[in-house]
Amino acid sequence: MNERSIVSSEPEPQGNWLDNFMPNNQVGHHEPRQQFVDIATLRGILFRQRWLIAGVIAAAVIAGLVITLLATPLYVARSSVQIEPYGAAIVEGSELDGFVPPNQIDSYLSTQMAVITSRSLARKVAEDLDLAQRDGFLADGAEGAANAGNQAAQNARLEAATNRLENSVLAEVPMENWIIEIGYRSEDPAFAAEVANAYADAYARLETEGSLSDNEYARDYLREQIDTVRQEMQKAEQKANQYARANGIVVAPVSLGDGASVGTTITAANLGDINARVSAAQAARIEAEQRWRSIQGLPATQLVEVQSNALLQSLIAERAAKQTELTEKRQRLLDTHPDIISLNAQLETLNNQISRTTSDIKSAVRNDYVVARNQEQALKSQLNSSKGESLEEQDLRVEYGALYGEAEALRTQLDALLTRFNQLNTASDVESTSVRLLDYATVPQSPVSPSLPRNLGLALVFGIALAGGLAVLRESLDNKIRSLEDVEQRVGIRLLGHTPNLAENDIEYDSTNKFSPLIEAYASIHAAMDYLIPRGNAVVQLTSSQATEGKSTTAIILAELFAGSGRKTLLIDGDLRRPSIASLMDVKKPRSGLVEVLEGQSTLESALLKGAHYNLDVIPISKKPTNPSEVIGSAQFREFLEACRQNYSMVIIDSAPVLGLADAPMISRMVDGTVFVMAANEVNFGQIKNAKRRLESSGGKVIGGILTKYRALEAGESYGYQYAYYKYDSSSKDS
């Protein structure tokens, strides 16, 4: 009973073999690793929705082409102006605030963009070109001409022209330079160039007028300020003079050099002068006193002044000569001689003169000291008197200084205002502006809109986005099972294998060709079931959630494969409502079948179809019962299955679909296990889960599932998988 397939060398599972098919004990079950982008899923969606995606994209591209061909061409003409954010002063004072800080350049350029696209500049251009009266620019040109005398109509047309200009002018903030391009789009290329040039002229003129207007405003303002400050200065000077006159304060200018002077009072000036003279007298007295003290006790002949006196030295020399002459004459004459007496008298006179002269020189030094001392004392007395007068005037000078300082501040302010006014007056006739016209617009030769490549590109992008959205929407609403992973991960059934999708006329041929992809797929399924199902006395049911999922074909091929592997196999057509085994096996409908055996009208041996395949017996259905559910739920059916179990190694029952019928759930609790057949791309998850739940609630055990009609491309597999998966045979190259 526990005999295993001869191709299997693995040990037999321990315990009840049906436990191996329970969801919690599935062999090799593991959680799939999550991926950020599932390439296979994306590929499957693209393949399944390929016609929708291709149709939507094609429709979008065609719509873009039609719209492009039907659209009116628009031309854009561009003129350019150069901006000087740091000002362009030609003479000093020609700019009021021409400097723009570097961190505000972007804001400055954005402001210029706003000026260019402003309504006021559009109105200037409309007035310059007289667009309100130009036929063809506005839709109601004839009506406007008729109402030319109506001022309200003129204003209305001017406003309409301004609106149209404002909506069609183009300007962008430059990124890498200070050159602004002013563009205008129109259906007429010549008119577009004309308006673009008019905009450039109006913008440059606006800047020039604004600069001159600012200078004129500044001059008027400065003129008012000068008059006001001059009047205030005169009042302040008069107030200071009145205070000085009332308090006897006389101010005299004192030169500071370089033509500058400062005002001070006479009392303060006298005090400063006397103080300087006292200091000088004191220094002279100290010097004279020190000189006198140094010579007071010395002989007069030792004084430097005496020794350096020319007169005194001549007297001394003369006296020496007389003494020499006297000495010589005394050798020849007596003292009573008149010449001796005369010489003595002369020597006495010379000695008196020399003594008197040296005495006078020493007295002169003393007299210089006395004079310096007296002068110092006199100046100090005068200084003390001047200090008293200055202290009395000091309190008055505080108030006078405040009045005088106010007048001086107003005078300084007046000088600054006059200097600035002269600068602006010099620059008043100079047109200095931060905008310079660079290039005039030329007539464009080709339109910028509509652009066929751009519109087709946008249509393609829109079509792809719309197609992607619709494809995702359809996929979200489509709950059909498509891939192998869906069977285990989303349905919870162990996958025994899958079969390729074939056309109905190819199934018969492939089922007889043992090397066909269909038989190769069923051989893989047979190997999986042969390993998992015991070799003896096993009863297995094949069912599906709905009809046409390949359940009967799967039952026939698996029965033939089990029989071919040496297992005595019985195939029972258990679909009492729509039997198909006999017709699919292309055998003649028998006289008795399953229903006759269960009703006792025929024996099991007489109902068997033999010879269809070696080791394979088939019990078809000869007639349909009136109540299939009663037949299947009867004790006779259970006894019939037990009898078959005893005589066959493998019993396969092809039962009716699960949904809506009670047949399959009732059979599931009588068999060892149920194999669920699912058609890929046809049945949805809800149907399979409901069918599985019905089988399990009836006591059945789902041991695995088979995915039929599998299309690899629909599941997201590669093209090579679709056409090479089942082609590995002896003709393939070794790998």
mmCIF file of N, CA, C and O in Angstrom, residues 52 148 411 541:
data_model
loop_
_atom_site.group_PDB
_atom_site.id
_atom_site.type_symbol
_atom_site.label_atom_id
_atom_site.label_comp_id
_atom_site.label_asym_id
_atom_site.label_seq_id
_atom_site.Cartn_x
_atom_site.Cartn_y
_atom_site.Cartn_z
ATOM 1 N N LEU A 52 -5.360 47.702 -25.859
ATOM 2 C CA LEU A 52 -5.892 48.935 -25.274
ATOM 3 C C LEU A 52 -4.838 50.038 -25.305
ATOM 4 O O LEU A 52 -5.114 51.177 -25.713
ATOM 5 N N ALA A 148 -16.277 106.591 -34.774
ATOM 6 C CA ALA A 148 -15.032 107.308 -34.515
ATOM 7 C C ALA A 148 -15.261 108.574 -33.702
ATOM 8 O O ALA A 148 -14.382 109.016 -32.972
ATOM 9 N N ARG A 411 23.740 125.899 8.005
ATOM 10 C CA ARG A 411 24.595 126.376 6.915
ATOM 11 C C ARG A 411 25.249 125.198 6.184
ATOM 12 O O ARG A 411 25.332 125.184 4.945
ATOM 13 N N GLN A 541 -10.206 13.090 -6.850
ATOM 14 C CA GLN A 541 -11.229 13.800 -7.618
ATOM 15 C C GLN A 541 -10.598 14.984 -8.347
ATOM 16 O O GLN A 541 -9.768 15.701 -7.790
#
